[in-house]
Short mmCIF file of C-alpha atoms in Angstrom, two decimals:
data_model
loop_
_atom_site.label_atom_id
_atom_site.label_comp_id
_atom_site.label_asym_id
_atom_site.label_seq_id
_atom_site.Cartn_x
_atom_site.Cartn_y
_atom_site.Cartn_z
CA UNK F 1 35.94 7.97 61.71
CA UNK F 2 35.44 10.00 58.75
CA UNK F 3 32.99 12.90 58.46
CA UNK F 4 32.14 13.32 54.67
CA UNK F 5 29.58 16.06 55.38
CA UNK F 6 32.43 18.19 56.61
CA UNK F 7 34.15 17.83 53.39
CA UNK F 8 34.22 20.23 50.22
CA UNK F 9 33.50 18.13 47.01
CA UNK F 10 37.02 17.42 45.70
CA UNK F 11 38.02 15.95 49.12
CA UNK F 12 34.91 13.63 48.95
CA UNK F 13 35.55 12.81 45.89
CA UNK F 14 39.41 11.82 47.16
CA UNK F 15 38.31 10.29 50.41
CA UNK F 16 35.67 8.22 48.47
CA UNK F 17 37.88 6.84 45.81
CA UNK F 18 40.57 6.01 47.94
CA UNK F 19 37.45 3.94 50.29
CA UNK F 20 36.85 2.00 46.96
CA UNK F 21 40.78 1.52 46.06
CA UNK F 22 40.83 -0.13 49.96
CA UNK F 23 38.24 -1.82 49.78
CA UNK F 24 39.57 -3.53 46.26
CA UNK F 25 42.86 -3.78 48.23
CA UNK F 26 41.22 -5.91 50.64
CA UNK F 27 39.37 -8.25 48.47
CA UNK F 28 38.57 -11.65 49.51
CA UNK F 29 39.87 -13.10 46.11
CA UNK F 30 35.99 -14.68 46.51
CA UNK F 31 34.18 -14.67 42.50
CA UNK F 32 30.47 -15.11 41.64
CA UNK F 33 30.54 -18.21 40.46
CA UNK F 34 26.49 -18.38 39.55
CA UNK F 35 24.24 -16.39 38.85
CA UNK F 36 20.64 -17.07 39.44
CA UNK F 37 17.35 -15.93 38.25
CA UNK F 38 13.84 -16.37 37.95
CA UNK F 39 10.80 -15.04 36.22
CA UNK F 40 8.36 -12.54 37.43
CA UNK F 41 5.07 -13.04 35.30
CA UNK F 42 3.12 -9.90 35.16
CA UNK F 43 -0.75 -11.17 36.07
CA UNK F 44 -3.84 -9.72 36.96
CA UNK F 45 -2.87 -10.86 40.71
CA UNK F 46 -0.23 -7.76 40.80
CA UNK F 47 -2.20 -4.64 41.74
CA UNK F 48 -2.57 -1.62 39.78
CA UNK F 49 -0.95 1.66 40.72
CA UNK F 50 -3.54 4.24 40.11
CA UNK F 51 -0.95 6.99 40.01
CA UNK F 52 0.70 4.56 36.85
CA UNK F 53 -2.39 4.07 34.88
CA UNK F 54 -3.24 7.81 35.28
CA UNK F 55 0.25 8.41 33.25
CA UNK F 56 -0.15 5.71 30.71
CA UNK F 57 -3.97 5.92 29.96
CA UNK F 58 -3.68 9.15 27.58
CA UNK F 59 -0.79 7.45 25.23
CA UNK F 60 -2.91 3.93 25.38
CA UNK F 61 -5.77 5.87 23.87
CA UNK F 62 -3.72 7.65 21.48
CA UNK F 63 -2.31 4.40 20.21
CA UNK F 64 -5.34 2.25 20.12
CA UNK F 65 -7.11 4.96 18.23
CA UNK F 66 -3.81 4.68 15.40
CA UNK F 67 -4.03 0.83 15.42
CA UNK F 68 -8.05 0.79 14.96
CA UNK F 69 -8.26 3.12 12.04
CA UNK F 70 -9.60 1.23 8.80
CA UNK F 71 -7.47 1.58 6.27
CA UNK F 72 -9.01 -0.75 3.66
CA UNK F 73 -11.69 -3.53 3.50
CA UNK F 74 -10.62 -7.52 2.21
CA UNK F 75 -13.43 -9.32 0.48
CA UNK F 76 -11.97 -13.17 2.18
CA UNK F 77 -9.90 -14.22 5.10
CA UNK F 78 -6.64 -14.62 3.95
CA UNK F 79 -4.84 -17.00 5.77
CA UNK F 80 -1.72 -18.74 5.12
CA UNK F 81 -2.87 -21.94 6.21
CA UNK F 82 -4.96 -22.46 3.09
CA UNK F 83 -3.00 -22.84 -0.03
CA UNK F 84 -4.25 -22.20 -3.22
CA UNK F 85 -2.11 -25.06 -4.61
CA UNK F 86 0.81 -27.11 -2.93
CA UNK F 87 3.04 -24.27 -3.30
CA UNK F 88 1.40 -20.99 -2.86
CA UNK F 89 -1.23 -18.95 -0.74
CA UNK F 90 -3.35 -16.16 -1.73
CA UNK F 91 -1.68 -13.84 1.27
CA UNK F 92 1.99 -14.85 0.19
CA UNK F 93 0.63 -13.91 -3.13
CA UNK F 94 -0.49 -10.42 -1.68
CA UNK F 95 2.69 -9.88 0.19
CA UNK F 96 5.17 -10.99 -2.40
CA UNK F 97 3.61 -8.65 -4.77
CA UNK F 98 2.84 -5.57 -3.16
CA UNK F 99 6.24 -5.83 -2.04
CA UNK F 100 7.50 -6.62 -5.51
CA UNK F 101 5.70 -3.09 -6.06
CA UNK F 102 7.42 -1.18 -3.66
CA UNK F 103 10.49 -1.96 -3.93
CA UNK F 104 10.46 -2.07 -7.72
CA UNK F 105 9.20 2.10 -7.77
CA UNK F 106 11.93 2.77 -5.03
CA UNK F 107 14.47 1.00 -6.53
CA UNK F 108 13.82 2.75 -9.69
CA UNK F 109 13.76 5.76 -8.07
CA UNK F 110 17.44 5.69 -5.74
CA UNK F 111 19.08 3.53 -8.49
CA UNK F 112 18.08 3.39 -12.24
CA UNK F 113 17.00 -0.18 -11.46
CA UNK F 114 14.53 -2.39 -12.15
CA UNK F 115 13.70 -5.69 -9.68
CA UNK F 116 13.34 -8.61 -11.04
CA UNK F 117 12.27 -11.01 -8.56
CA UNK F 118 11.02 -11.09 -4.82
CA UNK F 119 11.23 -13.47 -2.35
CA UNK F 120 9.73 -13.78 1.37
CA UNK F 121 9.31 -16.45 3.60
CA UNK F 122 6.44 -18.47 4.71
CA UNK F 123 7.07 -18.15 8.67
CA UNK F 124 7.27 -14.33 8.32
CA UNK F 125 3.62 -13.88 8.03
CA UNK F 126 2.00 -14.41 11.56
CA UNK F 127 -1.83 -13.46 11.33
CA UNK F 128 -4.57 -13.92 9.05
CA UNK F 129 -5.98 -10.96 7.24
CA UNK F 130 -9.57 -11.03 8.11
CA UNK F 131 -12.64 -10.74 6.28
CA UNK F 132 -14.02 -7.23 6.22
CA UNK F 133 -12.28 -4.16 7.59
CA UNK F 134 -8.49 -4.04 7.75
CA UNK F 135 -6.71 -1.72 10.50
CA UNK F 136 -2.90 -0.45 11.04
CA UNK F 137 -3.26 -3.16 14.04
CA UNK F 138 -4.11 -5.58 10.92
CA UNK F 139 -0.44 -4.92 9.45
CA UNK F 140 1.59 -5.16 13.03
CA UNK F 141 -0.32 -8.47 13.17
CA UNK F 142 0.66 -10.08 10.13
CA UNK F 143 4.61 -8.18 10.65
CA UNK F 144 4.91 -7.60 14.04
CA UNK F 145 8.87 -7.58 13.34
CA UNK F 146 10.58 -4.89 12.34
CA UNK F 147 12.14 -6.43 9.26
CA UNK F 148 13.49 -4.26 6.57
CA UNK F 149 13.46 -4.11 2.58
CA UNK F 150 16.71 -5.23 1.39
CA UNK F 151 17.55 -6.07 -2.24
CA UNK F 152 20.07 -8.29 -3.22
CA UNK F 153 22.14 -8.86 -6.74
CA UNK F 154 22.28 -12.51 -7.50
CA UNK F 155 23.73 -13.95 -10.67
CA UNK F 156 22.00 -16.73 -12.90
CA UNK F 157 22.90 -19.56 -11.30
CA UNK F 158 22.23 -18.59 -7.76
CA UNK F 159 18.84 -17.48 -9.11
CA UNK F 160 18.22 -21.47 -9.84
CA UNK F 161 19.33 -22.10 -6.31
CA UNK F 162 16.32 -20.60 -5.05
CA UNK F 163 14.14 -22.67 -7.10
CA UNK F 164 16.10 -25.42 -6.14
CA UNK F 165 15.31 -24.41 -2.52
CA UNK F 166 11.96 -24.45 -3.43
CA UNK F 167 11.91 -27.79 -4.39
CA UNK F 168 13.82 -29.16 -0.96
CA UNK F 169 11.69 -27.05 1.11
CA UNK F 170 8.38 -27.63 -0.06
CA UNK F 171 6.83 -24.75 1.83
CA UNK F 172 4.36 -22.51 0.15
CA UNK F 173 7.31 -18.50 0.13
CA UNK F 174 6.10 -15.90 -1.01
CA UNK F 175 7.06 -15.69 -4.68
CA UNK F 176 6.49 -12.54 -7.17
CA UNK F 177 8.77 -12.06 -10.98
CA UNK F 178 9.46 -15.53 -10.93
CA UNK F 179 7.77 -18.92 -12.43
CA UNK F 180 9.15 -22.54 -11.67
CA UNK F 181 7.54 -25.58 -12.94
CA UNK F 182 8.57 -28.89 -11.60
CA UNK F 183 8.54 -32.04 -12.80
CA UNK F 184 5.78 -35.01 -11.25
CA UNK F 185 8.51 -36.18 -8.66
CA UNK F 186 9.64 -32.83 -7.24
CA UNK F 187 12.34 -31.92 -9.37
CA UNK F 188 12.95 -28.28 -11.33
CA UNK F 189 12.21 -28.32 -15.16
CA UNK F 190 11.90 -24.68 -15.91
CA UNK F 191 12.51 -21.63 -14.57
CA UNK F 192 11.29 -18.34 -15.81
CA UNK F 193 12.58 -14.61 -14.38
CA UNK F 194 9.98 -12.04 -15.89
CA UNK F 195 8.84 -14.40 -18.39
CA UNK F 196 12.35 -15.39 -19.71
CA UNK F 197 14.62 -18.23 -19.73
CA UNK F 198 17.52 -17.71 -16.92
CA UNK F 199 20.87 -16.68 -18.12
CA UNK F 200 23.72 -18.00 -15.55
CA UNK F 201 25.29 -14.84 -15.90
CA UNK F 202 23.45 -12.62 -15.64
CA UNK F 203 22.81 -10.58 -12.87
CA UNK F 204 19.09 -9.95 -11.13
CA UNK F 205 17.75 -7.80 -8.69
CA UNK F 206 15.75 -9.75 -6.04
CA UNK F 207 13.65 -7.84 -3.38
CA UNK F 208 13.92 -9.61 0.13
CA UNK F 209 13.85 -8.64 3.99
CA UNK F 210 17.24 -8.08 6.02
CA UNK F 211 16.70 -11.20 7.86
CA UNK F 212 16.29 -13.71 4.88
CA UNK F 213 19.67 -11.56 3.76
CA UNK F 214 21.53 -13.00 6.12
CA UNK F 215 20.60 -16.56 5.07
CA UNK F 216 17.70 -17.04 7.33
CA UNK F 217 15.58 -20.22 6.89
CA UNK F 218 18.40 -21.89 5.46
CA UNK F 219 18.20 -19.28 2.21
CA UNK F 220 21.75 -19.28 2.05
CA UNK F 221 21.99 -18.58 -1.37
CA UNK F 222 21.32 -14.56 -0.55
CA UNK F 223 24.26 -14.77 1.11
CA UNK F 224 26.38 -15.45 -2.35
CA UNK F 225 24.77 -12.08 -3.65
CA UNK F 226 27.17 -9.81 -5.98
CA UNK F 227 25.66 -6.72 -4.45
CA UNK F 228 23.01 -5.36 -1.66
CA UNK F 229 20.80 -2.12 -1.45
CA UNK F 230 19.27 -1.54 2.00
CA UNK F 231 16.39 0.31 1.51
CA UNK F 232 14.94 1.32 4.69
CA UNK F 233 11.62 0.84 4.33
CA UNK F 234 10.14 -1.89 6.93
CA UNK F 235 8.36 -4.29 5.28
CA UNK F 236 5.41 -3.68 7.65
CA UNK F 237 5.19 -0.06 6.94
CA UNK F 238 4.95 -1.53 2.84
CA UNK F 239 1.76 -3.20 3.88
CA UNK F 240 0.62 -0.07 5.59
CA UNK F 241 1.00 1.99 2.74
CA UNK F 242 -0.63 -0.63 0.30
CA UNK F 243 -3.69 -0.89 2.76
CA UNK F 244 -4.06 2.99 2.68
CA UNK F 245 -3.67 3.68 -1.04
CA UNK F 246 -6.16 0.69 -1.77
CA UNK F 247 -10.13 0.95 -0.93
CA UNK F 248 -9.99 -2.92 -1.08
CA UNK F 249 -7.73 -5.65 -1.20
CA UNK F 250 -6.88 -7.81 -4.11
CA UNK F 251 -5.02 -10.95 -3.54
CA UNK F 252 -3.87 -12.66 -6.66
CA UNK F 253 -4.55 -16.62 -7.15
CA UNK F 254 -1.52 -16.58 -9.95
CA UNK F 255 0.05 -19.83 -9.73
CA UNK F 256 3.89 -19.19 -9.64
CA UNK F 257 4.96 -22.60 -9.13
CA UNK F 258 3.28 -25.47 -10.95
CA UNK F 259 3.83 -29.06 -10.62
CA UNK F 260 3.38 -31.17 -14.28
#
């Protein structure tokens, strides 16, 4: 029998490791060949741990007190299940531009560039703005990921992709810098980029989030991009900063893709 108490440190250490080297040495040869779980829901039926709540009550306050603060007041419920028209709503309108904003002063700012377009997605808005005040818990609502400003370079003709998208998708993305109008059965006729006619090679600056970057819902066409700024700047904190440097919210009804 082995008495580790009577041992100095190094020759527990040795007896110890050369325990764990026999006991390897002595393996079965058995493997875990499944593993198995289940879930543990976390319900009003578990009990409370006083000593637990006493710790997290003073950072709960603190927090709810930051997430209730008004920051500015909205005139309508904006909600992205009402569309203006087929292909827009008046809070992808909002987010598309004040996003267009921010990343057109920053961009400006780290690079000597101008953007030219942006481009969100539909699904990435998950709450309704509501009528009267709007709160910092208002934002992490409508973003609660923690998606990032990217901006990608994309030529001409991968410019027309997107409106191309537009027209296979049929969903109502956020849109800002650009105009498409479609023909009666669905097709592109025009495209505009700041009010001009697209050249194929020329290059564009289009402000996005890091996950549509990556091609996400199917926007593959980012992907192709002849350059990419990451501009770290969540796009939640953008609507943060919009609400606070605005006494009250203006959502634009500007139709940015019309159908003849």
């Amino acid at each position: 029998m082995i008495i580790l108490k009577n041992c100095n440190a190094a020759l527990r250490t040795l007896v110890l490791s050369a325990m764990l080297f026999s006991a390897m040495s002595c393996s079965t040869g058995l493997k875990n060949s499944r593993i198995e779980g289940k879930k543990l829901p976390i319900t009003q039926e578990l009990p409370a741990k006083q000593e637990i709540e006493n710790v997290i009550k003073p950072y709960r306050e603190h927090v709810d007190k930051d997430l209730s603060a008004v920051l500015a007041y909205s005139p309508e419920a904006l909600d992205k299940s009402k569309p203006i028209q087929k292909w827009q709503t008046a809070i992808g309108n909002l987010m598309a531009d004040i996003t267009f904003e921010a990343a057109d002063k920053l961009f400006m700012q780290r690079h000597q560039k101008h953007v030219d377009v942006c481009l969100l997605n539909h699904g990435g808005i998950r709450a309704t703005i509501p009528q009267g005040d709007v709160t910092t818990r208002t934002a992490f609502e409508v973003m609660p990921f923690e998606n990032s400003l990217i901006i990608i370079s994309l030529k001409g003709h991968q410019i027309k992709e997107i409106a191309e998208y537009f027209a296979k998708e049929k969903k109502p993305h956020p849109l800002a810098g650009m105009s498409i109008v479609m023909n009666a059965n669905g097709t592109v006729k025009d495209i505009k980029v700041q009010g001009r006619k697209v050249g194929d090679d020329n290059i564009y600056n289009v402000a996005t989030s890091d996950y549509l970057s990556n091609g996400g819902d199917n926007m593959e066409f980012f992907k192709k991009g002849v350059a990419s700024y990451d501009m770290d700047y969540k796009l939640r904190n953008i609507i943060i900063d919009y609400f606070k440097a605005v006494d009250t919210i203006n959502a634009s009804k500007t139709l940015r893709i019309i159908t003849e």
